[in-house]
Amino acid sequence: MLVHRSSPTHQTTVSIAGVPVGEPGLALIAGPCAAESERQLRTVAERLALMGIQLLRAGVYKPRTSPYSFQGLQEPGLELLRIIKRDYGLGIVSEVMSVAQLDRAYDVFDCFQVGSRNMQNFELLKALGQTRKPVLLKRGLAATIEEFLGAAEYIVAGGNAQVILCERGIRSFDPATRNVLDLGAVALLKRLTHLPVLVDPSHATGRRDLVLPAARAAAAVGADGLIVECHPTPEQSVSDAAQALSLDDLAQLVTEVSAVAQAVGRGLSYPVERAA
Amino acid sequence: MLVHRSSPTHQTTVSIAGVPVGEPGLALIAGPCAAESERQLRTVAERLALMGIQLLRAGVYKPRTSPYSFQGLQEPGLELLRIIKRDYGLGIVSEVMSVAQLDRAYDVFDCFQVGSRNMQNFELLKALGQTRKPVLLKRGLAATIEEFLGAAEYIVAGGNAQVILCERGIRSFDPATRNVLDLGAVALLKRLTHLPVLVDPSHATGRRDLVLPAARAAAAVGADGLIVECHPTPEQSVSDAAQALSLDDLAQLVTEVSAVAQAVGRGLSYPVERAA
Amino acid sequence: MLVHRSSPTHQTTVSIAGVPVGEPGLALIAGPCAAESERQLRTVAERLALMGIQLLRAGVYKPRTSPYSFQGLQEPGLELLRIIKRDYGLGIVSEVMSVAQLDRAYDVFDCFQVGSRNMQNFELLKALGQTRKPVLLKRGLAATIEEFLGAAEYIVAGGNAQVILCERGIRSFDPATRNVLDLGAVALLKRLTHLPVLVDPSHATGRRDLVLPAARAAAAVGADGLIVECHPTPEQSVSDAAQALSLDDLAQLVTEVSAVAQAVGRGLSYPVERAA
Amino acid sequence: MLVHRSSPTHQTTVSIAGVPVGEPGLALIAGPCAAESERQLRTVAERLALMGIQLLRAGVYKPRTSPYSFQGLQEPGLELLRIIKRDYGLGIVSEVMSVAQLDRAYDVFDCFQVGSRNMQNFELLKALGQTRKPVLLKRGLAATIEEFLGAAEYIVAGGNAQVILCERGIRSFDPATRNVLDLGAVALLKRLTHLPVLVDPSHATGRRDLVLPAARAAAAVGADGLIVECHPTPEQSVSDAAQALSLDDLAQLVTEVSAVAQAVGRGLSYPVERAA
């Protein structure tokens, strides 16, 4: 398999809009679950800049359990992201669910996110293998490590080696947390593959008060970065309100994760001295 | 939700190529995991006819964990199915994984199967909602009943009410069987929705010797039919060899399931007296 | 392993108070979750007799998640069961959680039930291996088949071959049903072991309206019997109220299960013609 | 519930043989899966002393899936632990599976471990509630947080408030790791209860090469300590050989965990400057 690591020093670094994701630095991606308004995005973007975070996540195509739930702003959201990207110079990480969306978003998104529900949407993976942009592939809700790496292999085998893996919690029997953050899998992936491995502590826990400790643990276990949900007014978020951090909480996360990253011999990919 | 049942007698029957799927009859769909050759398909089709089974399953687009595994015969397989359909008058049930495949297979497939991995491929579901052909929607490996019905709702809300649900086993902690057949979910679905509910005892167990008892149990619990993998020479099947029934075993399954169906006040949708 | 089946005809029948549990008959055990009062137990016992059910389940030592929940009537309950046994001639199947309880209940219980939480309470299993009374061993909530058979082996290796296995649902990710009834495991156990295999459709589903279909499915899959919760006034049950059948529902279950049992070439161990 | 935390500063510290377990320090317990020989234990004890680890784990009563597997040295093992305790002054943490074992081990063990399989062995929990020694309660393989805290409540309600919780991995669908380390649950427990929460990275991962990253993650998430398996010659361990650390690896773990503990504002309960 092309995704397998041939030696302990075999490590890939993927560049998203010039920002390195992969060892030795710890990459941070943050932003709202969904793009909601220009004002929301500008507020977030300004704070991210202060914290030294250069990659923005924000969904415009939203996978939702019910067809009657908010499906994202779609094309108007795409235009908002184009403006934000132009004005703040942030790299944009955002989900696509089909080849058609991939085409429409191609010049706006700097990294295509494949969500958990589409981890084995093989036709989409094959299409992404034909592109020349980074892909953030999230682990399926009940995907084994073998399946996860197999999905990544579809993209790499297609010709696109810029794949970033992301553990975001798996399904379990306990409703106490939204999902179960599988950090053992992250440690294992770091041994099996040369691809960068990120962690999404927001979906993994589903509770705002658990995101910080989960983020610290991800940094300690050896993850190559984090993708975190935040919102100017979390309780008013149109989706995932329970798990979004406030922007102040996010600044605190940057500080705490930075300390842990240093303790394990790594620093942030982004200068933390600029953090608020 | 449009998929919800408004009363105990609210039941939908979906017609696949003229064969009713839904109460009161028990529908049977059988065939190989993958279309492999004209000879294989003709052998199966002839025996299905003898057993009174009028719906053939056979994959030409195969979702596989690894990109290096057999991906199905693709378009040449489509041509084989066209021939079989013409010569034997069987209704064709087969999987599509993308809108492009849906378009290519439109005049050959009588029912589009959505596999477990694509249960929440919402863009595909929306496209299927625009068609006027039946859809067999398989439950995701770790999909809750709420998510399963939500996925069906995407299709129905799009304008296509011809949706058949299919339980095919869920992920669990025990490697003893491939998956865990969740017949409690089938009983629950029969209470919650008016859509027909099938069971796939082949993927649910993954072991040939467990398919018959699982099929009998599905009939007893109230399922509206079965979709079963069979092969002229199971041990030579290019995929899912461990779970494919021989054609003789399939005939035995028809006999046993028929007896159970009658015991619960139902018969087969297909006359069993013609079985070998 | 002593519990392994040496040939397809290698089958053990365990006798509980003279009632055979094991092929070819289908054994029925029914009664309330917990013994609550003499009146409750007499009402149940009278109806069981009318239905031809000769084995009564009723807990006096109840394993509960919280120490503040009803823990069973304990010794006064033991006395009630002694009276019921004397007056109605029913065999008593009831749970013990420790060696001390085993000693106290020894002359009242005809079959010791080991609950899911104690499936790997090896000291209890060893003590039961020293007795000469039947043991009904329930599968743990997340026990593999290998672990389940290993637990049974502890009892048999200790010298007591009268072990009955019981599938009662496993933990899964979906809150829609209390547990997931794993009938594939039942079919597999019937191939692996000569011990009788029962099913508990009450705990497996946790919903009254799903108990009947689950019971029919268990009979169809090849289970050797059922253990079912019922109550004279289910909604007033002190525990497991949501899953207890009324006595009329239980009579309906006997009728339906009997029909399925006959369809798979088996009858009830108890004459159904006496059913109400 | 007595185990619930009444305020953010409500924290219990449990003393095992004079060693504090609970905030602010991080407690370390280490030793072999099973006591095997005096030589093995002396080798371990000497190295633990050099590392500043004052609590020894070593099983003499071993819960095993099969009755034919090594069941621990039993009483001779108890005598070995008595000698080690006398000669090295280490606190002894070891598992009991029954009230009888509890009585026999009472003057040797400084902390009674309740294993995952016995988390809901309520009669054992009640007996432990009557003692005046610390209890290390491991989470069941599929226990919810509610059930875990309920089990702890049995002990505390019985009069023994010296309870330490331990997350040791839960069951999942993926065979890639032995269990899934649920650090989100640790973060949640730290919010819900005032009891100390430890992590067992050895059972949680089941692979030697994942124990160190898992241990660092546990320290980062806020765990109050670790219980780790080690062995003088891991590959010769009679049980759990795949997950036991060498003593050199353990020293490395102490160094790395100490660094992470300091990064999150905590130190080890034991002076790390004495580490080899």
PDB file of C-alpha atoms in Angstrom, chain B residues 18-249:
ATOM      1  CA  GLY B  18     -43.811  -6.122 -11.715  1.00  0.00           C
ATOM      2  CA  VAL B  19     -42.876  -8.151  -8.641  1.00  0.00           C
ATOM      3  CA  PRO B  20     -44.466  -6.836  -5.465  1.00  0.00           C
ATOM      4  CA  VAL B  21     -42.214  -6.168  -2.478  1.00  0.00           C
ATOM      5  CA  GLY B  22     -44.213  -5.511   0.692  1.00  0.00           C
ATOM      6  CA  GLU B  23     -47.027  -7.104   2.666  1.00  0.00           C
ATOM      7  CA  PRO B  24     -48.543  -9.578   2.562  1.00  0.00           C
ATOM      8  CA  GLY B  25     -46.087 -11.581   0.456  1.00  0.00           C
ATOM      9  CA  LEU B  26     -42.460 -12.343   1.217  1.00  0.00           C
ATOM     10  CA  ALA B  27     -40.208 -11.246  -1.641  1.00  0.00           C
ATOM     11  CA  LEU B  28     -37.036 -13.094  -2.563  1.00  0.00           C
ATOM     12  CA  ILE B  29     -34.061 -11.564  -4.345  1.00  0.00           C
ATOM     13  CA  ALA B  30     -31.084 -13.792  -5.016  1.00  0.00           C
ATOM     14  CA  GLY B  31     -27.914 -13.952  -7.041  1.00  0.00           C
ATOM     15  CA  PRO B  32     -24.161 -13.670  -6.901  1.00  0.00           C
ATOM     16  CA  CYS B  33     -22.239 -10.979  -5.053  1.00  0.00           C
ATOM     17  CA  ALA B  34     -20.748  -9.911  -8.356  1.00  0.00           C
ATOM     18  CA  ALA B  35     -21.543 -10.582 -11.984  1.00  0.00           C
ATOM     19  CA  GLU B  36     -18.534 -12.585 -13.153  1.00  0.00           C
ATOM     20  CA  SER B  37     -19.399 -14.132 -16.498  1.00  0.00           C
ATOM     21  CA  GLU B  38     -22.305 -14.837 -18.800  1.00  0.00           C
ATOM     22  CA  ARG B  39     -22.129 -18.504 -17.948  1.00  0.00           C
ATOM     23  CA  GLN B  40     -22.279 -17.800 -14.207  1.00  0.00           C
ATOM     24  CA  LEU B  41     -25.278 -15.544 -14.613  1.00  0.00           C
ATOM     25  CA  ARG B  42     -27.141 -17.929 -16.943  1.00  0.00           C
ATOM     26  CA  THR B  43     -26.618 -20.815 -14.516  1.00  0.00           C
ATOM     27  CA  VAL B  44     -28.003 -18.754 -11.666  1.00  0.00           C
ATOM     28  CA  ALA B  45     -30.879 -17.330 -13.698  1.00  0.00           C
ATOM     29  CA  GLU B  46     -32.053 -20.759 -14.797  1.00  0.00           C
ATOM     30  CA  ARG B  47     -32.159 -22.080 -11.279  1.00  0.00           C
ATOM     31  CA  LEU B  48     -33.879 -18.947  -9.945  1.00  0.00           C
ATOM     32  CA  ALA B  49     -36.613 -19.460 -12.505  1.00  0.00           C
ATOM     33  CA  LEU B  50     -37.096 -23.036 -11.312  1.00  0.00           C
ATOM     34  CA  MET B  51     -37.431 -21.812  -7.744  1.00  0.00           C
ATOM     35  CA  GLY B  52     -39.909 -19.129  -8.700  1.00  0.00           C
ATOM     36  CA  ILE B  53     -37.516 -16.333  -7.818  1.00  0.00           C
ATOM     37  CA  GLN B  54     -38.013 -13.450 -10.217  1.00  0.00           C
ATOM     38  CA  LEU B  55     -35.516 -10.885  -8.930  1.00  0.00           C
ATOM     39  CA  LEU B  56     -31.796 -11.195  -9.561  1.00  0.00           C
ATOM     40  CA  ARG B  57     -29.099  -9.450  -7.575  1.00  0.00           C
ATOM     41  CA  ALA B  58     -25.606  -9.183  -9.100  1.00  0.00           C
ATOM     42  CA  GLY B  59     -23.108  -6.387  -8.627  1.00  0.00           C
ATOM     43  CA  VAL B  60     -21.238  -4.754 -11.461  1.00  0.00           C
ATOM     44  CA  TYR B  61     -20.005  -1.754  -9.466  1.00  0.00           C
ATOM     45  CA  LYS B  62     -18.451  -3.192  -6.328  1.00  0.00           C
ATOM     46  CA  PRO B  63     -17.463  -1.127  -3.282  1.00  0.00           C
ATOM     47  CA  ARG B  64     -14.240  -2.641  -1.958  1.00  0.00           C
ATOM     48  CA  THR B  65     -12.062  -1.733   1.003  1.00  0.00           C
ATOM     49  CA  SER B  66      -8.929  -1.762  -1.132  1.00  0.00           C
ATOM     50  CA  PRO B  67      -8.545  -0.061  -4.520  1.00  0.00           C
ATOM     51  CA  TYR B  68      -6.579  -3.113  -5.636  1.00  0.00           C
ATOM     52  CA  SER B  69      -9.464  -5.570  -5.074  1.00  0.00           C
ATOM     53  CA  PHE B  70     -11.792  -6.569  -7.887  1.00  0.00           C
ATOM     54  CA  GLN B  71     -14.053  -3.556  -8.497  1.00  0.00           C
ATOM     55  CA  GLY B  72     -16.737  -5.353 -10.479  1.00  0.00           C
ATOM     56  CA  LEU B  73     -16.987  -5.869 -14.226  1.00  0.00           C
ATOM     57  CA  GLN B  74     -18.288  -2.311 -14.613  1.00  0.00           C
ATOM     58  CA  GLU B  75     -19.752  -1.567 -18.063  1.00  0.00           C
ATOM     59  CA  PRO B  76     -19.131  -5.032 -19.559  1.00  0.00           C
ATOM     60  CA  GLY B  77     -21.053  -6.390 -16.568  1.00  0.00           C
ATOM     61  CA  LEU B  78     -23.860  -4.005 -17.366  1.00  0.00           C
ATOM     62  CA  GLU B  79     -24.102  -5.554 -20.819  1.00  0.00           C
ATOM     63  CA  LEU B  80     -24.226  -9.034 -19.317  1.00  0.00           C
ATOM     64  CA  LEU B  81     -27.092  -8.023 -17.080  1.00  0.00           C
ATOM     65  CA  ARG B  82     -28.917  -6.560 -20.062  1.00  0.00           C
ATOM     66  CA  ILE B  83     -28.703  -9.917 -21.819  1.00  0.00           C
ATOM     67  CA  ILE B  84     -29.811 -11.890 -18.766  1.00  0.00           C
ATOM     68  CA  LYS B  85     -32.722  -9.565 -18.232  1.00  0.00           C
ATOM     69  CA  ARG B  86     -33.825  -9.971 -21.832  1.00  0.00           C
ATOM     70  CA  ASP B  87     -33.437 -13.733 -21.918  1.00  0.00           C
ATOM     71  CA  TYR B  88     -34.897 -14.643 -18.526  1.00  0.00           C
ATOM     72  CA  GLY B  89     -37.277 -11.833 -17.741  1.00  0.00           C
ATOM     73  CA  LEU B  90     -35.778 -11.324 -14.286  1.00  0.00           C
ATOM     74  CA  GLY B  91     -35.925  -7.997 -12.506  1.00  0.00           C
ATOM     75  CA  ILE B  92     -32.415  -6.681 -11.856  1.00  0.00           C
ATOM     76  CA  VAL B  93     -31.399  -5.328  -8.427  1.00  0.00           C
ATOM     77  CA  SER B  94     -27.892  -3.891  -8.405  1.00  0.00           C
ATOM     78  CA  GLU B  95     -25.771  -1.328  -6.617  1.00  0.00           C
ATOM     79  CA  VAL B  96     -24.825   2.140  -7.770  1.00  0.00           C
ATOM     80  CA  MET B  97     -22.290   4.277  -5.952  1.00  0.00           C
ATOM     81  CA  SER B  98     -22.551   7.534  -7.862  1.00  0.00           C
ATOM     82  CA  VAL B  99     -24.830   9.607 -10.028  1.00  0.00           C
ATOM     83  CA  ALA B 100     -22.698   8.724 -13.050  1.00  0.00           C
ATOM     84  CA  GLN B 101     -23.278   5.004 -12.490  1.00  0.00           C
ATOM     85  CA  LEU B 102     -26.966   5.663 -11.945  1.00  0.00           C
ATOM     86  CA  ASP B 103     -27.165   7.291 -15.347  1.00  0.00           C
ATOM     87  CA  ARG B 104     -25.270   4.533 -17.100  1.00  0.00           C
ATOM     88  CA  ALA B 105     -27.277   1.738 -15.496  1.00  0.00           C
ATOM     89  CA  TYR B 106     -30.655   3.407 -15.713  1.00  0.00           C
ATOM     90  CA  ASP B 107     -32.235   1.280 -18.415  1.00  0.00           C
ATOM     91  CA  VAL B 108     -30.742  -1.997 -17.154  1.00  0.00           C
ATOM     92  CA  PHE B 109     -31.355  -1.944 -13.408  1.00  0.00           C
ATOM     93  CA  ASP B 110     -34.939  -2.297 -12.214  1.00  0.00           C
ATOM     94  CA  CYS B 111     -34.026  -1.405  -8.666  1.00  0.00           C
ATOM     95  CA  PHE B 112     -31.015   0.639  -7.541  1.00  0.00           C
ATOM     96  CA  GLN B 113     -29.292  -0.686  -4.495  1.00  0.00           C
ATOM     97  CA  VAL B 114     -27.566   1.789  -2.184  1.00  0.00           C
ATOM     98  CA  GLY B 115     -24.948  -0.040  -0.169  1.00  0.00           C
ATOM     99  CA  SER B 116     -24.170   0.345   3.513  1.00  0.00           C
ATOM    100  CA  ARG B 117     -21.173   2.552   2.887  1.00  0.00           C
ATOM    101  CA  ASN B 118     -23.313   4.996   0.927  1.00  0.00           C
ATOM    102  CA  MET B 119     -26.382   5.061   3.163  1.00  0.00           C
ATOM    103  CA  GLN B 120     -25.601   8.672   4.000  1.00  0.00           C
ATOM    104  CA  ASN B 121     -24.206   9.661   0.618  1.00  0.00           C
ATOM    105  CA  PHE B 122     -26.819  12.356   0.550  1.00  0.00           C
ATOM    106  CA  GLU B 123     -26.054  13.612  -2.944  1.00  0.00           C
ATOM    107  CA  LEU B 124     -26.674  10.124  -4.300  1.00  0.00           C
ATOM    108  CA  LEU B 125     -29.875   9.839  -2.269  1.00  0.00           C
ATOM    109  CA  LYS B 126     -31.094  13.143  -3.656  1.00  0.00           C
ATOM    110  CA  ALA B 127     -30.390  11.980  -7.190  1.00  0.00           C
ATOM    111  CA  LEU B 128     -32.327   8.769  -6.548  1.00  0.00           C
ATOM    112  CA  GLY B 129     -35.196  10.850  -5.265  1.00  0.00           C
ATOM    113  CA  GLN B 130     -35.394  12.363  -8.726  1.00  0.00           C
ATOM    114  CA  THR B 131     -35.724   8.994 -10.461  1.00  0.00           C
ATOM    115  CA  ARG B 132     -38.849   6.908 -10.899  1.00  0.00           C
ATOM    116  CA  LYS B 133     -37.318   3.551 -10.104  1.00  0.00           C
ATOM    117  CA  PRO B 134     -37.322   1.539  -6.875  1.00  0.00           C
ATOM    118  CA  VAL B 135     -34.425   1.965  -4.455  1.00  0.00           C
ATOM    119  CA  LEU B 136     -33.166  -0.715  -2.074  1.00  0.00           C
ATOM    120  CA  LEU B 137     -31.479   1.204   0.748  1.00  0.00           C
ATOM    121  CA  LYS B 138     -29.164  -0.813   2.947  1.00  0.00           C
ATOM    122  CA  ARG B 139     -28.600   0.181   6.544  1.00  0.00           C
ATOM    123  CA  GLY B 140     -25.153   1.561   7.309  1.00  0.00           C
ATOM    124  CA  LEU B 141     -22.780  -0.513   9.389  1.00  0.00           C
ATOM    125  CA  ALA B 142     -23.302   1.677  12.417  1.00  0.00           C
ATOM    126  CA  ALA B 143     -26.432   3.579  11.469  1.00  0.00           C
ATOM    127  CA  THR B 144     -29.103   4.183  14.045  1.00  0.00           C
ATOM    128  CA  ILE B 145     -32.719   3.602  13.105  1.00  0.00           C
ATOM    129  CA  GLU B 146     -33.212   7.357  13.162  1.00  0.00           C
ATOM    130  CA  GLU B 147     -30.393   7.821  10.662  1.00  0.00           C
ATOM    131  CA  PHE B 148     -31.671   4.968   8.501  1.00  0.00           C
ATOM    132  CA  LEU B 149     -35.130   6.485   8.259  1.00  0.00           C
ATOM    133  CA  GLY B 150     -33.611   9.917   7.708  1.00  0.00           C
ATOM    134  CA  ALA B 151     -31.696   8.560   4.727  1.00  0.00           C
ATOM    135  CA  ALA B 152     -34.871   7.039   3.297  1.00  0.00           C
ATOM    136  CA  GLU B 153     -36.620  10.336   3.831  1.00  0.00           C
ATOM    137  CA  TYR B 154     -34.094  12.053   1.545  1.00  0.00           C
ATOM    138  CA  ILE B 155     -35.257   9.830  -1.310  1.00  0.00           C
ATOM    139  CA  VAL B 156     -38.965  10.048  -0.576  1.00  0.00           C
ATOM    140  CA  ALA B 157     -38.846  13.798   0.015  1.00  0.00           C
ATOM    141  CA  GLY B 158     -37.236  14.116  -3.399  1.00  0.00           C
ATOM    142  CA  GLY B 159     -40.326  12.634  -5.000  1.00  0.00           C
ATOM    143  CA  ASN B 160     -39.578   8.919  -5.196  1.00  0.00           C
ATOM    144  CA  ALA B 161     -41.701   6.915  -2.768  1.00  0.00           C
ATOM    145  CA  GLN B 162     -40.491   3.526  -4.004  1.00  0.00           C
ATOM    146  CA  VAL B 163     -38.003   2.849  -1.226  1.00  0.00           C
ATOM    147  CA  ILE B 164     -37.249  -0.540   0.283  1.00  0.00           C
ATOM    148  CA  LEU B 165     -35.219  -0.724   3.487  1.00  0.00           C
ATOM    149  CA  CYS B 166     -32.750  -3.515   4.103  1.00  0.00           C
ATOM    150  CA  GLU B 167     -31.128  -4.628   7.360  1.00  0.00           C
ATOM    151  CA  ARG B 168     -27.821  -6.348   6.600  1.00  0.00           C
ATOM    152  CA  GLY B 169     -26.078  -6.633   9.924  1.00  0.00           C
ATOM    153  CA  ILE B 170     -24.318  -4.071  12.055  1.00  0.00           C
ATOM    154  CA  ARG B 171     -20.826  -3.801  13.445  1.00  0.00           C
ATOM    155  CA  SER B 172     -20.093  -5.309  16.828  1.00  0.00           C
ATOM    156  CA  PHE B 173     -17.181  -6.352  19.023  1.00  0.00           C
ATOM    157  CA  ASP B 174     -17.339 -10.057  18.193  1.00  0.00           C
ATOM    158  CA  PRO B 175     -15.338 -11.400  15.257  1.00  0.00           C
ATOM    159  CA  ALA B 176     -17.254 -14.701  15.408  1.00  0.00           C
ATOM    160  CA  THR B 177     -19.694 -13.516  12.759  1.00  0.00           C
ATOM    161  CA  ARG B 178     -19.051 -10.927  10.045  1.00  0.00           C
ATOM    162  CA  ASN B 179     -21.756  -8.649  11.378  1.00  0.00           C
ATOM    163  CA  VAL B 180     -24.630  -8.830  13.846  1.00  0.00           C
ATOM    164  CA  LEU B 181     -28.047  -9.338  12.319  1.00  0.00           C
ATOM    165  CA  ASP B 182     -30.297  -6.856  14.084  1.00  0.00           C
ATOM    166  CA  LEU B 183     -33.748  -8.385  13.832  1.00  0.00           C
ATOM    167  CA  GLY B 184     -35.036  -6.273  16.692  1.00  0.00           C
ATOM    168  CA  ALA B 185     -34.449  -3.328  14.367  1.00  0.00           C
ATOM    169  CA  VAL B 186     -36.529  -5.052  11.688  1.00  0.00           C
ATOM    170  CA  ALA B 187     -39.417  -5.518  14.120  1.00  0.00           C
ATOM    171  CA  LEU B 188     -39.078  -1.886  15.140  1.00  0.00           C
ATOM    172  CA  LEU B 189     -38.933  -0.612  11.561  1.00  0.00           C
ATOM    173  CA  LYS B 190     -42.129  -2.506  10.767  1.00  0.00           C
ATOM    174  CA  ARG B 191     -43.793  -0.443  13.486  1.00  0.00           C
ATOM    175  CA  LEU B 192     -42.251   2.896  12.535  1.00  0.00           C
ATOM    176  CA  THR B 193     -42.478   2.959   8.754  1.00  0.00           C
ATOM    177  CA  HIS B 194     -44.814   1.955   5.969  1.00  0.00           C
ATOM    178  CA  LEU B 195     -41.913   1.086   3.711  1.00  0.00           C
ATOM    179  CA  PRO B 196     -41.099  -2.577   3.038  1.00  0.00           C
ATOM    180  CA  VAL B 197     -38.224  -3.987   5.108  1.00  0.00           C
ATOM    181  CA  LEU B 198     -35.969  -6.708   3.724  1.00  0.00           C
ATOM    182  CA  VAL B 199     -33.163  -8.662   5.356  1.00  0.00           C
ATOM    183  CA  ASP B 200     -29.811  -9.687   3.898  1.00  0.00           C
ATOM    184  CA  PRO B 201     -28.843 -12.811   5.855  1.00  0.00           C
ATOM    185  CA  SER B 202     -25.675 -13.272   3.803  1.00  0.00           C
ATOM    186  CA  HIS B 203     -23.802 -10.124   4.804  1.00  0.00           C
ATOM    187  CA  ALA B 204     -25.413 -10.203   8.228  1.00  0.00           C
ATOM    188  CA  THR B 205     -23.707 -13.458   9.146  1.00  0.00           C
ATOM    189  CA  GLY B 206     -20.889 -13.861   6.626  1.00  0.00           C
ATOM    190  CA  ARG B 207     -20.983 -17.623   7.037  1.00  0.00           C
ATOM    191  CA  ARG B 208     -22.748 -19.963   4.656  1.00  0.00           C
ATOM    192  CA  ASP B 209     -23.916 -22.287   7.445  1.00  0.00           C
ATOM    193  CA  LEU B 210     -25.685 -19.461   9.250  1.00  0.00           C
ATOM    194  CA  VAL B 211     -27.562 -18.005   6.295  1.00  0.00           C
ATOM    195  CA  LEU B 212     -30.475 -20.452   6.407  1.00  0.00           C
ATOM    196  CA  PRO B 213     -31.275 -20.057  10.104  1.00  0.00           C
ATOM    197  CA  ALA B 214     -30.893 -16.278   9.773  1.00  0.00           C
ATOM    198  CA  ALA B 215     -33.265 -16.294   6.798  1.00  0.00           C
ATOM    199  CA  ARG B 216     -35.876 -18.281   8.718  1.00  0.00           C
ATOM    200  CA  ALA B 217     -35.566 -15.868  11.628  1.00  0.00           C
ATOM    201  CA  ALA B 218     -36.035 -12.900   9.320  1.00  0.00           C
ATOM    202  CA  ALA B 219     -39.227 -14.415   7.956  1.00  0.00           C
ATOM    203  CA  ALA B 220     -40.465 -15.060  11.479  1.00  0.00           C
ATOM    204  CA  VAL B 221     -39.739 -11.577  12.759  1.00  0.00           C
ATOM    205  CA  GLY B 222     -41.877 -10.004  10.063  1.00  0.00           C
ATOM    206  CA  ALA B 223     -39.463  -9.025   7.320  1.00  0.00           C
ATOM    207  CA  ASP B 224     -41.027  -8.416   3.929  1.00  0.00           C
ATOM    208  CA  GLY B 225     -38.426 -10.414   2.082  1.00  0.00           C
ATOM    209  CA  LEU B 226     -34.848 -11.485   1.696  1.00  0.00           C
ATOM    210  CA  ILE B 227     -31.885 -10.659  -0.488  1.00  0.00           C
ATOM    211  CA  VAL B 228     -29.512 -13.607  -0.579  1.00  0.00           C
ATOM    212  CA  GLU B 229     -26.124 -14.278  -2.133  1.00  0.00           C
ATOM    213  CA  CYS B 230     -25.736 -17.501  -4.105  1.00  0.00           C
ATOM    214  CA  HIS B 231     -23.248 -18.834  -6.627  1.00  0.00           C
ATOM    215  CA  PRO B 232     -23.024 -21.875  -8.911  1.00  0.00           C
ATOM    216  CA  THR B 233     -19.708 -22.747  -7.239  1.00  0.00           C
ATOM    217  CA  PRO B 234     -19.571 -20.700  -4.040  1.00  0.00           C
ATOM    218  CA  GLU B 235     -15.985 -21.524  -3.134  1.00  0.00           C
ATOM    219  CA  GLN B 236     -14.890 -20.014  -6.459  1.00  0.00           C
ATOM    220  CA  SER B 237     -16.790 -16.771  -5.997  1.00  0.00           C
ATOM    221  CA  VAL B 238     -14.498 -13.813  -6.627  1.00  0.00           C
ATOM    222  CA  SER B 239     -15.943 -11.998  -3.625  1.00  0.00           C
ATOM    223  CA  ASP B 240     -17.809 -12.993  -0.466  1.00  0.00           C
ATOM    224  CA  ALA B 241     -17.014 -16.651  -1.092  1.00  0.00           C
ATOM    225  CA  ALA B 242     -17.525 -17.576   2.561  1.00  0.00           C
ATOM    226  CA  GLN B 243     -21.144 -16.490   2.605  1.00  0.00           C
ATOM    227  CA  ALA B 244     -22.513 -17.458  -0.804  1.00  0.00           C
ATOM    228  CA  LEU B 245     -25.013 -20.297  -0.876  1.00  0.00           C
ATOM    229  CA  SER B 246     -24.899 -23.017  -3.473  1.00  0.00           C
ATOM    230  CA  LEU B 247     -27.954 -23.122  -5.691  1.00  0.00           C
ATOM    231  CA  ASP B 248     -29.097 -26.285  -3.935  1.00  0.00           C
ATOM    232  CA  ASP B 249     -28.779 -24.541  -0.588  1.00  0.00           C
TER     233      ASP B 249
END
